[in-house]
């Protein structure tokens, strides 16, 4: 296949002119560029465009030999380069940039053309854009893409949300360029309008929680257990041959084994300990609160990043509390905290399962609330490869969800109930050791509390209800008979039916 050179690009101004490119990508930073190359490498004729033309020129210059590219210097050229219905993938900075691109493109399009936003849009923006474009007869897809730079080039996990007819036109392209497991694409229609970006958001939330759990495990291995960093790297490397096998565990071993060239110190020791966030964790927690779904692992992971970045407050409180003697003598006595490396391995797996269970609960609730009809088994299937949270565990989750579609929680399926029950003592030892040694382990602690709360015969929520009724006459239900009741706390404390 030969690439079109920049000089062969059609300087079209007539939007009704029909080109031969099958698909376009606009927005050619790391993700868009690699997605365009992936499409071209798979034999598709690809038109490429970027606000700053030099990026598009550089792509064709550098990678033109990889496939059939058409360079478009303007939005008009891009539209003219495409066969119809046009398929345009937008891969720009999420938010205002996406609206700016749509404002420019949409007036140039014809009824039935397809615009797919593959950036990390907020799912509510996608719902809005889908409706706005539908009014103009333009088909809009909100496409979640995970896998980072390499995934975009070699096969990401793709989560498209759109109407079925739009998927019929777009899906074959996305499925071919996605990662594959046993010839099955890691891409499937998730549901309508915002569902793809909703699911991508939850995926990123789970990613936050996965990474924080790994970080807490690392901290406990190095702190209370006193392992040198290269031994911690070896531990994660060995764990990647177990039920913990996953992309994140694999790269954890690599990052921990890396030595800083300047200082000769472990790389992890020269990196500032303030984790950044781009917003998808926060969106997940905000949406979960709106839906009333407890995603405690994701929430604590998001908060942990915020705490880490709160450097001024950290310094002030560290200094203020420094003289306080709480009996902590450094917190590195492994014997005193009764913790083993195997405990951490078991606890990491159990905590991961809980955090995936919470994420899937959120998807179910979001789907119900928005009438999206998402099949949770589809998600675990398309997350098995290509994406950042790819893990051996996802194969087992797919099987459990398929076998027990009506289970109210992954934790209520036989496989995962047994897996978590077996590891609960280890998880409890890990949290105990973290507390005893003063090692912050917010996600381990949160998921353990969540499991304990779900398992409890009675929760102290009964007292909360009593207090709410006392100060606000908010009423309560009784365990022994139907109805809603109120106690007249400020009078004779008689109970009345509300
Ligand atoms: N990086 C990842 O690992 C990853 C993974 C999954 C999804 N995503 C999502 O994929 C999208 C692209 O990510 P990225 O890292 O490749 O790039 P990015 O840094 O998020 O965005 C840069 C791109 O957006 C364009 N852009 C910015 N403002 C614009 C505007 N007002 N009008 C038109 N174009 C505008 C830039 O054009 P110019 O060259 O002209 O500035 C450039 O092509 C984002 O939504 C991101 O959240 C990223």
Tab-separated table of C-alpha atoms in Angstrom, residues 75-408:
chain	number	residue	atom	x	y	z
A	75	UNK	CA	-11.635	20.492	8.158
A	76	UNK	CA	-13.043	21.006	4.659
A	77	UNK	CA	-10.283	18.859	3.172
A	78	UNK	CA	-10.930	16.219	5.784
A	79	UNK	CA	-14.628	16.040	4.992
A	80	UNK	CA	-13.954	15.975	1.250
A	81	UNK	CA	-11.428	13.164	1.607
A	82	UNK	CA	-13.972	10.701	2.971
A	83	UNK	CA	-16.329	8.221	1.377
A	84	UNK	CA	-19.905	8.366	2.657
A	85	UNK	CA	-21.281	7.954	5.178
A	86	UNK	CA	-18.269	9.698	6.623
A	87	UNK	CA	-16.629	8.261	9.691
A	88	UNK	CA	-14.589	10.783	11.665
A	89	UNK	CA	-12.787	9.848	14.857
A	90	UNK	CA	-12.063	12.853	17.076
A	91	UNK	CA	-9.107	12.322	19.401
A	92	UNK	CA	-8.488	15.704	20.998
A	93	UNK	CA	-8.225	17.026	24.526
A	94	UNK	CA	-11.517	16.322	26.291
A	95	UNK	CA	-13.898	19.182	27.074
A	96	UNK	CA	-13.864	22.503	25.245
A	97	UNK	CA	-11.499	21.244	22.537
A	98	UNK	CA	-13.998	18.543	21.572
A	99	UNK	CA	-16.804	21.103	21.321
A	100	UNK	CA	-14.564	23.362	19.230
A	101	UNK	CA	-13.829	20.515	16.817
A	102	UNK	CA	-17.503	19.575	16.567
A	103	UNK	CA	-18.487	23.208	15.977
A	104	UNK	CA	-16.101	23.318	13.052
A	105	UNK	CA	-16.895	19.905	11.598
A	106	UNK	CA	-20.616	19.475	11.953
A	107	UNK	CA	-21.700	22.251	9.555
A	108	UNK	CA	-19.585	20.527	6.897
A	109	UNK	CA	-21.210	17.112	7.299
A	110	UNK	CA	-24.184	15.447	5.662
A	111	UNK	CA	-27.056	13.578	7.236
A	112	UNK	CA	-26.027	10.086	8.316
A	113	UNK	CA	-22.342	10.910	8.709
A	114	UNK	CA	-20.708	9.599	11.883
A	115	UNK	CA	-18.570	11.465	14.380
A	116	UNK	CA	-16.905	9.331	17.045
A	117	UNK	CA	-15.371	11.075	20.049
A	118	UNK	CA	-12.634	8.744	21.228
A	119	UNK	CA	-11.219	11.105	23.868
A	120	UNK	CA	-11.874	10.878	27.563
A	121	UNK	CA	-15.111	12.852	27.537
A	122	UNK	CA	-17.362	13.060	30.564
A	123	UNK	CA	-20.274	10.753	29.776
A	124	UNK	CA	-22.803	13.534	30.463
A	125	UNK	CA	-21.114	15.650	27.749
A	126	UNK	CA	-21.460	12.680	25.420
A	127	UNK	CA	-25.182	12.392	26.162
A	128	UNK	CA	-25.499	16.124	25.407
A	129	UNK	CA	-23.476	15.919	22.175
A	130	UNK	CA	-25.319	12.813	20.999
A	131	UNK	CA	-28.652	14.617	21.366
A	132	UNK	CA	-27.394	17.846	19.768
A	133	UNK	CA	-25.961	16.051	16.739
A	134	UNK	CA	-29.008	13.782	16.397
A	135	UNK	CA	-31.083	16.959	15.925
A	136	UNK	CA	-28.904	17.700	12.903
A	137	UNK	CA	-29.088	14.149	11.540
A	138	UNK	CA	-25.459	13.428	12.415
A	139	UNK	CA	-24.721	10.139	14.154
A	140	UNK	CA	-22.528	10.507	17.225
A	141	UNK	CA	-20.596	7.842	19.097
A	142	UNK	CA	-18.865	8.265	22.464
A	143	UNK	CA	-15.984	5.838	22.327
A	144	UNK	CA	-13.950	4.937	25.415
A	145	UNK	CA	-10.407	3.901	24.523
A	146	UNK	CA	-7.939	2.427	26.996
A	147	UNK	CA	-4.411	1.225	26.523
A	148	UNK	CA	-2.380	4.417	26.445
A	149	UNK	CA	0.011	5.245	23.662
A	150	UNK	CA	1.115	1.687	22.949
A	151	UNK	CA	-2.413	0.299	23.130
A	152	UNK	CA	-3.652	2.868	20.614
A	153	UNK	CA	-1.024	1.628	18.174
A	154	UNK	CA	-1.042	-2.095	18.832
A	155	UNK	CA	-4.621	-2.723	19.921
A	156	UNK	CA	-6.511	-0.964	22.707
A	157	UNK	CA	-9.638	-1.992	24.537
A	158	UNK	CA	-12.473	-0.018	22.970
A	159	UNK	CA	-15.813	0.840	24.598
A	160	UNK	CA	-18.162	2.413	22.034
A	161	UNK	CA	-21.496	3.933	23.012
A	162	UNK	CA	-23.857	4.679	20.131
A	163	UNK	CA	-26.986	3.542	18.324
A	164	UNK	CA	-26.904	0.046	16.822
A	165	UNK	CA	-26.992	1.314	13.217
A	166	UNK	CA	-24.032	3.607	13.917
A	167	UNK	CA	-22.157	0.680	15.396
A	168	UNK	CA	-22.900	-1.289	12.239
A	169	UNK	CA	-20.925	1.333	10.271
A	170	UNK	CA	-18.194	2.045	12.822
A	171	UNK	CA	-17.858	-1.183	14.813
A	172	UNK	CA	-16.035	-3.227	12.159
A	173	UNK	CA	-13.227	-0.622	12.076
A	174	UNK	CA	-12.940	-0.455	15.848
A	175	UNK	CA	-13.088	-4.214	16.310
A	176	UNK	CA	-10.275	-4.816	13.847
A	177	UNK	CA	-7.913	-2.307	15.465
A	178	UNK	CA	-8.718	-3.400	19.033
A	179	UNK	CA	-6.761	-5.949	21.052
A	180	UNK	CA	-7.893	-9.540	20.631
A	181	UNK	CA	-8.140	-12.484	23.007
A	182	UNK	CA	-8.483	-15.838	21.225
A	183	UNK	CA	-9.604	-14.001	18.078
A	184	UNK	CA	-12.319	-12.179	20.055
A	185	UNK	CA	-12.048	-8.380	19.763
A	186	UNK	CA	-11.719	-6.322	22.941
A	187	UNK	CA	-14.423	-4.059	21.570
A	188	UNK	CA	-18.167	-4.365	21.575
A	189	UNK	CA	-21.162	-2.069	21.487
A	190	UNK	CA	-21.686	-1.065	25.114
A	191	UNK	CA	-25.036	0.675	24.688
A	192	UNK	CA	-26.453	4.003	23.534
A	193	UNK	CA	-25.115	7.587	23.790
A	194	UNK	CA	-23.042	8.124	26.970
A	195	UNK	CA	-22.704	4.451	27.943
A	196	UNK	CA	-19.266	3.942	26.349
A	197	UNK	CA	-17.724	6.913	28.111
A	198	UNK	CA	-19.498	5.977	31.347
A	199	UNK	CA	-17.910	2.545	31.232
A	200	UNK	CA	-14.514	4.025	30.336
A	201	UNK	CA	-14.843	6.326	33.338
A	202	UNK	CA	-15.532	3.368	35.653
A	203	UNK	CA	-12.628	1.506	34.026
A	204	UNK	CA	-10.376	4.430	34.983
A	205	UNK	CA	-11.836	4.447	38.490
A	206	UNK	CA	-10.934	0.785	38.867
A	207	UNK	CA	-7.488	1.644	37.492
A	208	UNK	CA	-7.072	4.231	40.276
A	209	UNK	CA	-8.006	1.658	42.869
A	210	UNK	CA	-5.770	-1.057	41.347
A	211	UNK	CA	-2.776	1.277	41.316
A	212	UNK	CA	-3.342	2.505	44.863
A	213	UNK	CA	-3.650	-1.091	46.133
A	214	UNK	CA	-0.377	-1.948	44.427
A	215	UNK	CA	1.216	1.163	45.963
A	216	UNK	CA	-0.054	0.267	49.453
A	217	UNK	CA	1.269	-3.280	49.020
A	218	UNK	CA	4.661	-1.914	47.982
A	219	UNK	CA	4.688	0.389	51.000
A	220	UNK	CA	3.922	-2.463	53.402
A	221	UNK	CA	6.545	-4.703	51.796
A	222	UNK	CA	9.179	-1.988	52.149
A	223	UNK	CA	8.047	-0.551	55.488
A	224	UNK	CA	6.741	-3.096	58.015
A	225	UNK	CA	8.271	-6.078	56.190
A	226	UNK	CA	11.544	-4.236	55.566
A	227	UNK	CA	12.252	-5.626	52.075
A	228	UNK	CA	14.777	-3.719	49.966
A	229	UNK	CA	13.303	-2.255	46.815
A	230	UNK	CA	14.877	-4.813	44.472
A	231	UNK	CA	13.323	-7.609	46.543
A	232	UNK	CA	9.965	-5.859	46.277
A	233	UNK	CA	10.454	-5.717	42.492
A	234	UNK	CA	11.253	-9.461	42.495
A	235	UNK	CA	8.134	-10.131	44.571
A	236	UNK	CA	5.865	-8.351	42.093
A	237	UNK	CA	7.634	-10.112	39.207
A	238	UNK	CA	6.977	-13.477	40.830
A	239	UNK	CA	3.365	-12.526	41.564
A	240	UNK	CA	2.847	-11.880	37.886
A	241	UNK	CA	2.964	-15.659	37.407
A	242	UNK	CA	0.085	-16.136	39.834
A	243	UNK	CA	-3.586	-15.212	40.023
A	244	UNK	CA	-2.361	-11.591	40.291
A	245	UNK	CA	-1.052	-11.631	36.718
A	246	UNK	CA	-1.884	-8.259	35.189
A	247	UNK	CA	-0.378	-5.422	33.195
A	248	UNK	CA	-0.143	-3.188	36.276
A	249	UNK	CA	1.645	-5.823	38.385
A	250	UNK	CA	4.016	-6.491	35.486
A	251	UNK	CA	4.959	-2.827	35.066
A	252	UNK	CA	5.208	-2.375	38.840
A	253	UNK	CA	8.093	-4.867	38.817
A	254	UNK	CA	9.715	-2.926	35.976
A	255	UNK	CA	9.337	0.506	37.579
A	256	UNK	CA	10.641	-0.771	40.941
A	257	UNK	CA	13.638	-2.445	39.304
A	258	UNK	CA	14.601	0.747	37.489
A	259	UNK	CA	17.653	2.673	38.748
A	260	UNK	CA	17.947	6.431	38.381
A	261	UNK	CA	20.867	7.104	36.035
A	262	UNK	CA	21.819	10.383	37.752
A	263	UNK	CA	22.011	9.221	41.336
A	264	UNK	CA	22.263	5.442	41.129
A	265	UNK	CA	19.339	5.284	43.549
A	266	UNK	CA	16.129	3.320	42.956
A	267	UNK	CA	14.026	5.360	40.523
A	268	UNK	CA	11.035	5.196	42.881
A	269	UNK	CA	13.079	6.973	45.557
A	270	UNK	CA	13.838	10.008	43.401
A	271	UNK	CA	10.274	10.590	42.194
A	272	UNK	CA	8.274	13.197	44.116
A	273	UNK	CA	5.529	11.412	46.081
A	274	UNK	CA	2.597	13.506	44.837
A	275	UNK	CA	0.286	11.646	42.456
A	276	UNK	CA	-1.567	13.639	39.861
A	277	UNK	CA	-4.999	13.066	38.360
A	278	UNK	CA	-6.695	14.129	35.180
A	279	UNK	CA	-10.245	13.796	36.485
A	280	UNK	CA	-11.734	10.415	35.604
A	281	UNK	CA	-11.322	9.118	39.177
A	282	UNK	CA	-13.079	12.194	40.507
A	283	UNK	CA	-15.861	11.839	37.904
A	284	UNK	CA	-16.331	8.201	38.906
A	285	UNK	CA	-16.738	9.123	42.560
A	286	UNK	CA	-19.032	12.065	41.802
A	287	UNK	CA	-21.230	9.883	39.587
A	288	UNK	CA	-21.207	7.060	42.130
A	289	UNK	CA	-22.430	9.480	44.798
A	290	UNK	CA	-25.226	10.622	42.483
A	291	UNK	CA	-26.197	7.009	41.851
A	292	UNK	CA	-25.843	6.043	45.515
A	293	UNK	CA	-23.402	3.224	44.755
A	294	UNK	CA	-20.626	2.700	47.316
A	295	UNK	CA	-17.397	2.523	45.304
A	296	UNK	CA	-15.287	2.869	48.428
A	297	UNK	CA	-12.080	1.490	46.907
A	298	UNK	CA	-12.159	3.936	44.001
A	299	UNK	CA	-13.142	6.801	46.305
A	300	UNK	CA	-10.273	6.164	48.734
A	301	UNK	CA	-7.823	5.783	45.854
A	302	UNK	CA	-8.932	9.149	44.477
A	303	UNK	CA	-8.651	10.738	47.932
A	304	UNK	CA	-5.215	9.173	48.424
A	305	UNK	CA	-3.971	10.985	45.328
A	306	UNK	CA	-5.431	14.230	46.683
A	307	UNK	CA	-3.713	13.686	50.054
A	308	UNK	CA	-0.399	12.928	48.355
A	309	UNK	CA	-0.621	16.143	46.364
A	310	UNK	CA	-1.488	18.224	49.422
A	311	UNK	CA	2.183	18.741	50.155
A	312	UNK	CA	1.960	21.938	52.165
A	313	UNK	CA	-0.590	20.509	54.573
A	314	UNK	CA	1.368	17.244	54.785
A	315	UNK	CA	4.501	19.135	55.815
A	316	UNK	CA	2.660	21.259	58.387
A	317	UNK	CA	0.875	18.320	60.016
A	318	UNK	CA	4.003	16.149	59.954
A	319	UNK	CA	5.867	18.848	61.829
A	320	UNK	CA	3.010	19.520	64.254
A	321	UNK	CA	2.506	15.836	65.122
A	322	UNK	CA	6.166	14.911	65.159
A	323	UNK	CA	6.648	15.252	68.936
A	324	UNK	CA	3.532	13.197	69.749
A	325	UNK	CA	4.534	9.882	71.310
A	326	UNK	CA	1.995	7.276	70.195
A	327	UNK	CA	4.261	4.353	70.938
A	328	UNK	CA	5.289	4.110	67.315
A	329	UNK	CA	8.963	3.241	67.101
A	330	UNK	CA	9.365	3.516	63.414
A	331	UNK	CA	6.793	0.991	62.372
A	332	UNK	CA	9.119	-1.466	60.700
A	333	UNK	CA	8.902	-4.426	63.054
A	334	UNK	CA	7.355	-7.143	60.901
A	335	UNK	CA	7.067	-9.591	63.797
A	336	UNK	CA	5.148	-7.073	65.889
A	337	UNK	CA	2.585	-6.594	63.147
A	338	UNK	CA	2.288	-10.278	62.236
A	339	UNK	CA	2.431	-9.867	58.476
A	340	UNK	CA	3.869	-12.018	55.699
A	341	UNK	CA	4.533	-11.564	52.003
A	342	UNK	CA	1.905	-14.234	51.300
A	343	UNK	CA	-0.640	-12.242	53.321
A	344	UNK	CA	-0.033	-9.287	51.057
A	345	UNK	CA	-0.404	-11.379	47.939
A	346	UNK	CA	-3.722	-12.805	49.163
A	347	UNK	CA	-4.975	-9.437	50.400
A	348	UNK	CA	-4.071	-7.715	47.143
A	349	UNK	CA	-6.106	-10.245	45.185
A	350	UNK	CA	-9.104	-10.036	47.531
A	351	UNK	CA	-9.055	-6.232	47.570
A	352	UNK	CA	-8.808	-6.135	43.780
A	353	UNK	CA	-11.853	-8.389	43.507
A	354	UNK	CA	-13.821	-6.118	45.847
A	355	UNK	CA	-12.896	-3.043	43.901
A	356	UNK	CA	-13.927	-4.666	40.578
A	357	UNK	CA	-17.175	-5.774	42.233
A	358	UNK	CA	-17.886	-2.173	43.249
A	359	UNK	CA	-17.090	-0.915	39.742
A	360	UNK	CA	-19.429	-3.468	38.152
A	361	UNK	CA	-22.166	-2.507	40.648
A	362	UNK	CA	-21.769	1.057	39.492
A	363	UNK	CA	-22.054	0.071	35.832
A	364	UNK	CA	-25.222	-1.911	36.579
A	365	UNK	CA	-26.766	1.034	38.417
A	366	UNK	CA	-25.712	3.564	35.764
A	367	UNK	CA	-27.172	1.297	33.099
A	368	UNK	CA	-30.445	0.939	35.005
A	369	UNK	CA	-30.726	4.666	35.692
A	370	UNK	CA	-30.052	5.625	32.054
A	371	UNK	CA	-31.841	2.691	30.346
A	372	UNK	CA	-28.658	1.568	28.659
A	373	UNK	CA	-29.028	-2.195	29.022
A	374	UNK	CA	-25.282	-2.766	29.510
A	375	UNK	CA	-24.191	-6.374	29.932
A	376	UNK	CA	-21.472	-6.381	32.637
A	377	UNK	CA	-20.027	-9.588	31.158
A	378	UNK	CA	-19.224	-7.605	27.989
A	379	UNK	CA	-17.021	-5.286	30.030
A	380	UNK	CA	-14.940	-7.890	31.755
A	381	UNK	CA	-14.572	-9.607	28.361
A	382	UNK	CA	-13.293	-6.510	26.538
A	383	UNK	CA	-11.063	-5.503	29.465
A	384	UNK	CA	-9.148	-8.794	29.255
A	385	UNK	CA	-6.568	-7.251	26.933
A	386	UNK	CA	-5.488	-3.919	25.474
A	387	UNK	CA	-6.460	-1.789	28.469
A	388	UNK	CA	-4.536	-0.681	31.535
A	389	UNK	CA	-6.515	-2.897	33.948
A	390	UNK	CA	-6.075	-6.050	31.850
A	391	UNK	CA	-5.602	-8.975	34.189
A	392	UNK	CA	-5.985	-12.721	34.408
A	393	UNK	CA	-8.727	-12.097	36.949
A	394	UNK	CA	-10.984	-10.638	34.237
A	395	UNK	CA	-11.392	-14.037	32.566
A	396	UNK	CA	-12.765	-15.443	35.843
A	397	UNK	CA	-14.966	-12.382	36.353
A	398	UNK	CA	-16.452	-12.825	32.862
A	399	UNK	CA	-17.260	-16.454	33.619
A	400	UNK	CA	-18.798	-15.652	37.017
A	401	UNK	CA	-20.949	-12.821	35.626
A	402	UNK	CA	-22.089	-14.958	32.692
A	403	UNK	CA	-22.987	-17.877	34.946
A	404	UNK	CA	-24.730	-15.682	37.527
A	405	UNK	CA	-26.164	-12.698	35.632
A	406	UNK	CA	-28.640	-11.915	38.406
A	407	UNK	CA	-26.184	-12.015	41.304
A	408	UNK	CA	-26.491	-8.634	43.056
